[in-house]
Coordinates of C-alpha atoms in Angstrom, one line a residue:
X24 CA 7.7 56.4 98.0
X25 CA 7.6 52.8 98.5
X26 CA 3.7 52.7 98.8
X27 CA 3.4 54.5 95.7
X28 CA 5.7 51.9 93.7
X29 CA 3.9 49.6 94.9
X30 CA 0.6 51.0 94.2
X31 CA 1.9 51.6 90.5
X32 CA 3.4 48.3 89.9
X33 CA -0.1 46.3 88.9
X34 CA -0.7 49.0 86.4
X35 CA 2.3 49.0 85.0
X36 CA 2.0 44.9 84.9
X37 CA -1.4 45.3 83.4
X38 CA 0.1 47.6 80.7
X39 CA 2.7 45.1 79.7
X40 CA 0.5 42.5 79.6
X41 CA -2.0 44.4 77.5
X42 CA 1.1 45.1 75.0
X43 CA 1.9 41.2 74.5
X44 CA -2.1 40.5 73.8
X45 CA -1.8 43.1 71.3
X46 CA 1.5 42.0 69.7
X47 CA 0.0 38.2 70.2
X48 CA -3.1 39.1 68.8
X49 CA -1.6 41.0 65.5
X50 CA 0.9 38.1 64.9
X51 CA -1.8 35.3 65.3
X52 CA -4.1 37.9 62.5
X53 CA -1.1 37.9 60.6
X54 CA -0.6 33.9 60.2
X55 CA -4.0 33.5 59.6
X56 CA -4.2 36.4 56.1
X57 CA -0.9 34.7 55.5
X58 CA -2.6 31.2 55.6
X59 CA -5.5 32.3 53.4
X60 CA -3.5 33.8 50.8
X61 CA -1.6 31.1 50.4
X62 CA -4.3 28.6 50.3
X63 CA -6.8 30.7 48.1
X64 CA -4.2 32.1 45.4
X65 CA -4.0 29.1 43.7
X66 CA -7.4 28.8 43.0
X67 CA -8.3 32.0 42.2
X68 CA -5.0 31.8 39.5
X69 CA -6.6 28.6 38.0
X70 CA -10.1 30.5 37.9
X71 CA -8.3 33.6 36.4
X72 CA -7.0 31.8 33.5
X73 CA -10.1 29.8 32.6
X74 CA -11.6 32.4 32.1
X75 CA -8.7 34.5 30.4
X76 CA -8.1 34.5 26.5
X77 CA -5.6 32.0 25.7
X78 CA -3.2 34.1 24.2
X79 CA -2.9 36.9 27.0
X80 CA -2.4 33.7 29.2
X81 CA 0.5 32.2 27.2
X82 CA 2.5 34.8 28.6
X83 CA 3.3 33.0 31.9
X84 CA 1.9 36.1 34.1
X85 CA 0.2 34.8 37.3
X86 CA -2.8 36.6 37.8
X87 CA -6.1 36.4 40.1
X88 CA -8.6 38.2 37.7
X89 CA -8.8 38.1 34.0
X90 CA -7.1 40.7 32.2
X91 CA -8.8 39.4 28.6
X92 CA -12.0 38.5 29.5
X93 CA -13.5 35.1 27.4
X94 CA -16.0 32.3 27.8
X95 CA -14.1 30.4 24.5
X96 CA -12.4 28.1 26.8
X97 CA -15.4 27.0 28.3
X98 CA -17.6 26.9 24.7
X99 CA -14.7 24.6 23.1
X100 CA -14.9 22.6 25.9
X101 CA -18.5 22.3 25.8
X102 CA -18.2 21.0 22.2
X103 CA -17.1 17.6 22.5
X104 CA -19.6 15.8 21.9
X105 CA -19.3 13.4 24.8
X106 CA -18.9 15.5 27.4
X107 CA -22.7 16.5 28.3
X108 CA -24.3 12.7 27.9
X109 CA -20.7 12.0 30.4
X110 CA -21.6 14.5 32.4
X111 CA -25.2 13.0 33.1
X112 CA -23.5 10.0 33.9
X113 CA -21.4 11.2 36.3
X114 CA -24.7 13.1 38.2
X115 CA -26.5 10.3 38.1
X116 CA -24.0 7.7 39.3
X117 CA -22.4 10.2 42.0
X118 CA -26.2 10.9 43.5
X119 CA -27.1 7.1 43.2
X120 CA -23.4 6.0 45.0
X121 CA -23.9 8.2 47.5
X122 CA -27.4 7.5 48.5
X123 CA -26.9 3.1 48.1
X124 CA -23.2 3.5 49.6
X125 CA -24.5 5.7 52.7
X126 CA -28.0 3.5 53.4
X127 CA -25.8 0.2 53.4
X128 CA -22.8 1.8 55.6
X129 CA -25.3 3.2 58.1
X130 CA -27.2 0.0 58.3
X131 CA -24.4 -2.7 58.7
X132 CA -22.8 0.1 61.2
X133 CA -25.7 0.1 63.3
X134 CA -25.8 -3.9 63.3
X135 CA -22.4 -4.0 64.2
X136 CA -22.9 -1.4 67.2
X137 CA -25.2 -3.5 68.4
X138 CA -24.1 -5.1 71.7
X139 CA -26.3 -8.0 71.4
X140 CA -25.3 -9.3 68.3
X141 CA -23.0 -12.4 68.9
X142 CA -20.8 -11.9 65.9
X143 CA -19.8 -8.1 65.8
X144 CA -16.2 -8.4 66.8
X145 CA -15.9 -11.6 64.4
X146 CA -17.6 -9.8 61.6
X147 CA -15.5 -6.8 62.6
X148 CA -12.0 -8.1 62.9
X149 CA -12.6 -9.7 59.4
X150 CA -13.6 -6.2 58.0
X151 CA -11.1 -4.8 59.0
X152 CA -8.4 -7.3 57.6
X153 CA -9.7 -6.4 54.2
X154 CA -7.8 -2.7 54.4
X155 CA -4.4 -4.0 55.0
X156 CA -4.6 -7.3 52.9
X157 CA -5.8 -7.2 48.9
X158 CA -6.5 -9.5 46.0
X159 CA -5.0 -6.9 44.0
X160 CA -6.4 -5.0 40.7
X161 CA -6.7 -8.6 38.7
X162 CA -8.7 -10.5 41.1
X163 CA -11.0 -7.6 41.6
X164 CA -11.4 -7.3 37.4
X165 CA -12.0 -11.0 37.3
X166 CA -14.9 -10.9 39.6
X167 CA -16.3 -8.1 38.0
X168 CA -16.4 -9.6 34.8
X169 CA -17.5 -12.9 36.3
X170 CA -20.1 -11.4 37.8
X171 CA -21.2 -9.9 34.5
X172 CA -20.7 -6.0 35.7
X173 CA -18.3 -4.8 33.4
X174 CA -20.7 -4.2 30.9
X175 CA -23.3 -2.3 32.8
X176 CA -24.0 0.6 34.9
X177 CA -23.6 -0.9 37.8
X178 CA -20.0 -1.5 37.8
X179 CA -20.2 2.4 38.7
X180 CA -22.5 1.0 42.0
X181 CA -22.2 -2.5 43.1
X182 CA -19.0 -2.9 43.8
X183 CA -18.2 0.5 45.6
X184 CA -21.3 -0.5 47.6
X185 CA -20.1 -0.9 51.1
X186 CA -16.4 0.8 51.9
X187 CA -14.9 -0.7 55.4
X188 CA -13.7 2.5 56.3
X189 CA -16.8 4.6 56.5
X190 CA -18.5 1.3 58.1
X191 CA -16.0 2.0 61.2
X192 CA -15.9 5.7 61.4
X193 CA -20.1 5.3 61.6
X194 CA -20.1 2.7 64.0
X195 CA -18.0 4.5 66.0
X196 CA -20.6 7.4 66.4
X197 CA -22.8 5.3 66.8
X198 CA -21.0 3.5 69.9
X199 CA -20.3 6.9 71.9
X200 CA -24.2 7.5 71.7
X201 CA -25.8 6.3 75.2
X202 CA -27.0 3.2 74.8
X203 CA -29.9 3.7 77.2
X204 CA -31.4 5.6 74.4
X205 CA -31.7 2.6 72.5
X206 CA -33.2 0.7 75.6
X207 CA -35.6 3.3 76.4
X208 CA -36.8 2.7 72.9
X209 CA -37.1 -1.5 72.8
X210 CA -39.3 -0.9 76.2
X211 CA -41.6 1.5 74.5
X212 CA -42.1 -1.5 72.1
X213 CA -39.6 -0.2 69.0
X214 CA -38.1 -2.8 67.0
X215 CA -34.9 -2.7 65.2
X216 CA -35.7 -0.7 62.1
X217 CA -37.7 2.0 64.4
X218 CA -34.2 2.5 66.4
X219 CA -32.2 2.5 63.7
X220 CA -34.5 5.2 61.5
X221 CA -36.1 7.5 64.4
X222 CA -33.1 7.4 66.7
X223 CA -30.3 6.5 65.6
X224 CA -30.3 7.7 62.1
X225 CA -31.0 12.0 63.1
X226 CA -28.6 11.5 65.7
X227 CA -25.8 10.7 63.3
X228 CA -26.2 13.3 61.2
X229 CA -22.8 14.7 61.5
X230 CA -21.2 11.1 60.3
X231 CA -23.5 11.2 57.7
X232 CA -22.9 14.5 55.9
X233 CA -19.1 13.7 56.6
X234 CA -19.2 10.2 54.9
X235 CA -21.8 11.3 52.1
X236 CA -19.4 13.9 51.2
X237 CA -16.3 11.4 51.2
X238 CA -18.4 9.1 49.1
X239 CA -19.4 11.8 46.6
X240 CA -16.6 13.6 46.4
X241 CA -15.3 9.6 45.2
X242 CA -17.9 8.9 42.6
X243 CA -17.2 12.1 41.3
X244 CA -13.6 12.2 40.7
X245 CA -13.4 8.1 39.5
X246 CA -12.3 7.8 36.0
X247 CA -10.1 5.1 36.6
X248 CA -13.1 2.5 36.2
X249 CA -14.4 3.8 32.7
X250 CA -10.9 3.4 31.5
X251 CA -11.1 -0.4 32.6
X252 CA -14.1 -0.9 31.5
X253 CA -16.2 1.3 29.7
X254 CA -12.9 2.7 27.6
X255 CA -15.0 2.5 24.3
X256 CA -18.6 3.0 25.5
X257 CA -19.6 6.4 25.0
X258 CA -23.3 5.7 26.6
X259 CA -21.4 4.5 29.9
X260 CA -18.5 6.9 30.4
X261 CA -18.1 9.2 32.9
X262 CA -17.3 13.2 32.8
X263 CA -13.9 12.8 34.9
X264 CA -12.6 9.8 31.9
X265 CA -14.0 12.2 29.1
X266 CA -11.9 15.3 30.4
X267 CA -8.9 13.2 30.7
X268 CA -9.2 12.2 27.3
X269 CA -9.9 15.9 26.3
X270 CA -6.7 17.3 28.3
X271 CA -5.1 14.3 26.7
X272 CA -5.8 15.6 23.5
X273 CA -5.1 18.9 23.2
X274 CA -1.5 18.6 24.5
X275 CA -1.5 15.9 21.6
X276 CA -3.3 16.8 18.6
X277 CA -6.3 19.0 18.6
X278 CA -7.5 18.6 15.1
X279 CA -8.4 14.8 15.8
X280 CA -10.5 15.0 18.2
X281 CA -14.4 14.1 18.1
X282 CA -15.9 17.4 18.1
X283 CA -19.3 18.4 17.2
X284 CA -18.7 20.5 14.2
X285 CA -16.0 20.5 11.5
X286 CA -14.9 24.1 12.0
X287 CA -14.3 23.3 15.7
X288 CA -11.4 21.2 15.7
X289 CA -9.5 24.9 13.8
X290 CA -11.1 26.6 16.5
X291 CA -9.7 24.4 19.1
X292 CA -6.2 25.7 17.9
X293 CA -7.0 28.8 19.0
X294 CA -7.2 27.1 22.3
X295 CA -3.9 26.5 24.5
X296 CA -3.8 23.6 26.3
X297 CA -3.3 25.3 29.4
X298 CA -6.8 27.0 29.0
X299 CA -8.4 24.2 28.8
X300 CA -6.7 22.2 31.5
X301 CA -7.6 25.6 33.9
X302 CA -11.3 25.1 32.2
X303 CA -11.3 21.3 32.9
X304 CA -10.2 22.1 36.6
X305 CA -12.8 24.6 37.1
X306 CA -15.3 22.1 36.0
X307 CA -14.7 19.5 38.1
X308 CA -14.1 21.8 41.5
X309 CA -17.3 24.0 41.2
X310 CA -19.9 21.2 42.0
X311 CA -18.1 20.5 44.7
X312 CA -17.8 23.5 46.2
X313 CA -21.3 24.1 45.6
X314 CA -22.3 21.3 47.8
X315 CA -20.3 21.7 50.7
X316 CA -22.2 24.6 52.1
X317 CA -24.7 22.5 52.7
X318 CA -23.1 19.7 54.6
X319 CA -20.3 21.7 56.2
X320 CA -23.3 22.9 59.4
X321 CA -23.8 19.3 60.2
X322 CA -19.7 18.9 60.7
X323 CA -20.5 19.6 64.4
X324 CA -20.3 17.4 67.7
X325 CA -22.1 17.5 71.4
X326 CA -25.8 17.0 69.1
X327 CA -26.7 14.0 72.0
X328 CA -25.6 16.5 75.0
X329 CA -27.8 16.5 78.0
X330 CA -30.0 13.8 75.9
X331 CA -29.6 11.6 78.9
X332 CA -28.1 11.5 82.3
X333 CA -26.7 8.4 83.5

């Protein structure tokens, strides 16, 4: 009897540990539909009503499809007249920002990186005094006007050129990436600018999809610089300033608004504000969303593994 007791135990212990992994396993399942629910209901509710007529939506029912379907809130949205030349704007200077702010990151990261250059931790230390101490907002608007930006483009580019922060978080990739890869490459005869573009550069591609997105994802949702400077320059102002006027509006007075057509501002009344702040939301998420597909497979780590052996 004994024997047999002892021969049955281990299964017996097997069993019970094959319960928890179960009970673990439907628990952890559990957390993570909880998790998603929670995280995705908010924007399918958002999406719902954007597309819901305004009406059926003014009566406070949370939703995650459209019970009315409607494309009004999107067509009165599309017919202020600023909004598509502000919406070229904001392409243009997100894609130009992104491409000028990531180059000049990259580059003054590799330089810094660099363990011959005599200045890097001087250079450094000072960069990085510049996140904890600030001029403030009026020093930085004298200098732009100074310098003769504030009636330009370019106040969109210049001055968001180099960002301290995504100089460090480069440089530090960039400094956990042997270094006798960049010494193999000065004894084959490579110079700087080689290094930096045939080595360096496709190694950190993961940094660079992560900071391009952070700089694009920046440019894109700035409106606080067309309201200090371009406030009254259609030509120059961005989509994120003309939708906050727009949302402005509408919880304001929707007749007075500069619309394309004279029957649109009565059509607009037909409009609830909510609509079009769901609309104006919707807008601004879905490029984003749209581009983050394609970054999000170069948010991996290891790509320099088994590149050398030292």
């Amino acid at each position: 009897m004994t024997r047999g007791a002892e021969k049955t135990h281990p299964k017996k212990h097997n069993k019970i540990k094959s319960q928890d992994g179960i009970i673990s396993t439907i628990l952890i399942y559990a957390f993570i539909i909880i998790m998603l629910i929670v995280t995705v209901y908010p924007f399918l509710n958002v999406l719902a009503l954007s597309f819901n007529d305004s009406a059926d939506s003014m009566q406070g029912i949370n939703m995650i499809w459209p019970r009315a379907w409607t494309l009004e809130n999107y067509k009165r949205l599309m017919q202020f007249e600023a909004i598509p030349r502000a919406a070229l704007n904001t392409v243009v200077r997100t894609i130009t920002g992104t491409l000028t702010g990531l180059i000049s990151a990259a580059i003054l990261a590799y330089t810094l990186s660099r363990k011959d250059y005599v200045f890097r931790r001087f250079i450094g230390f000072m960069f990085v005094a510049t996140i904890y101490v600030s001029g403030g907002i009026i020093p930085w608007f004298l200098l732009i006007v100074n310098l003769r930006l504030n009636s330009s483009f370019f106040v969109y580019i210049i001055p968001g050129l180099i960002s301290v922060w995504n100089v460090i978080i480069i440089r530090s990739f960039i400094d956990n990436l042997p270094y006798e890869l960049q010494e193999s490459a000065m004894l084959d005869g490579a110079g700087d600018f080689t290094i930096f573009i045939r080595i360096i550069f496709p190694l950190c591609k993961p940094v660079i999809a992560t900071v391009s997105l952070w700089i694009a994802v920046g440019h894109w949702n700035d409106w606080f610089t067309t309201y200090i400077f371009h406030p009254s320059r259609p030509h120059l102002s961005t989509l994120q300033y003309e939708l906050m006027k727009v949302l402005d509006s509408t919880n304001q007075n929707p007749a007075g608004l500069a619309l394309r057509d004279a029957n649109a501002a009565a059509q607009m009344r037909m409009v609830s504000p909510m609509s079009v702040r769901m609309a104006i939301t919707v807008v601004v998420i879905i490029p984003i969303l749209m581009v983050y597909p394609f970054i999000q497979k170069y948010f991996v780590t290891g790509m320099t593994l088994g590149a050398v052996k030292s």
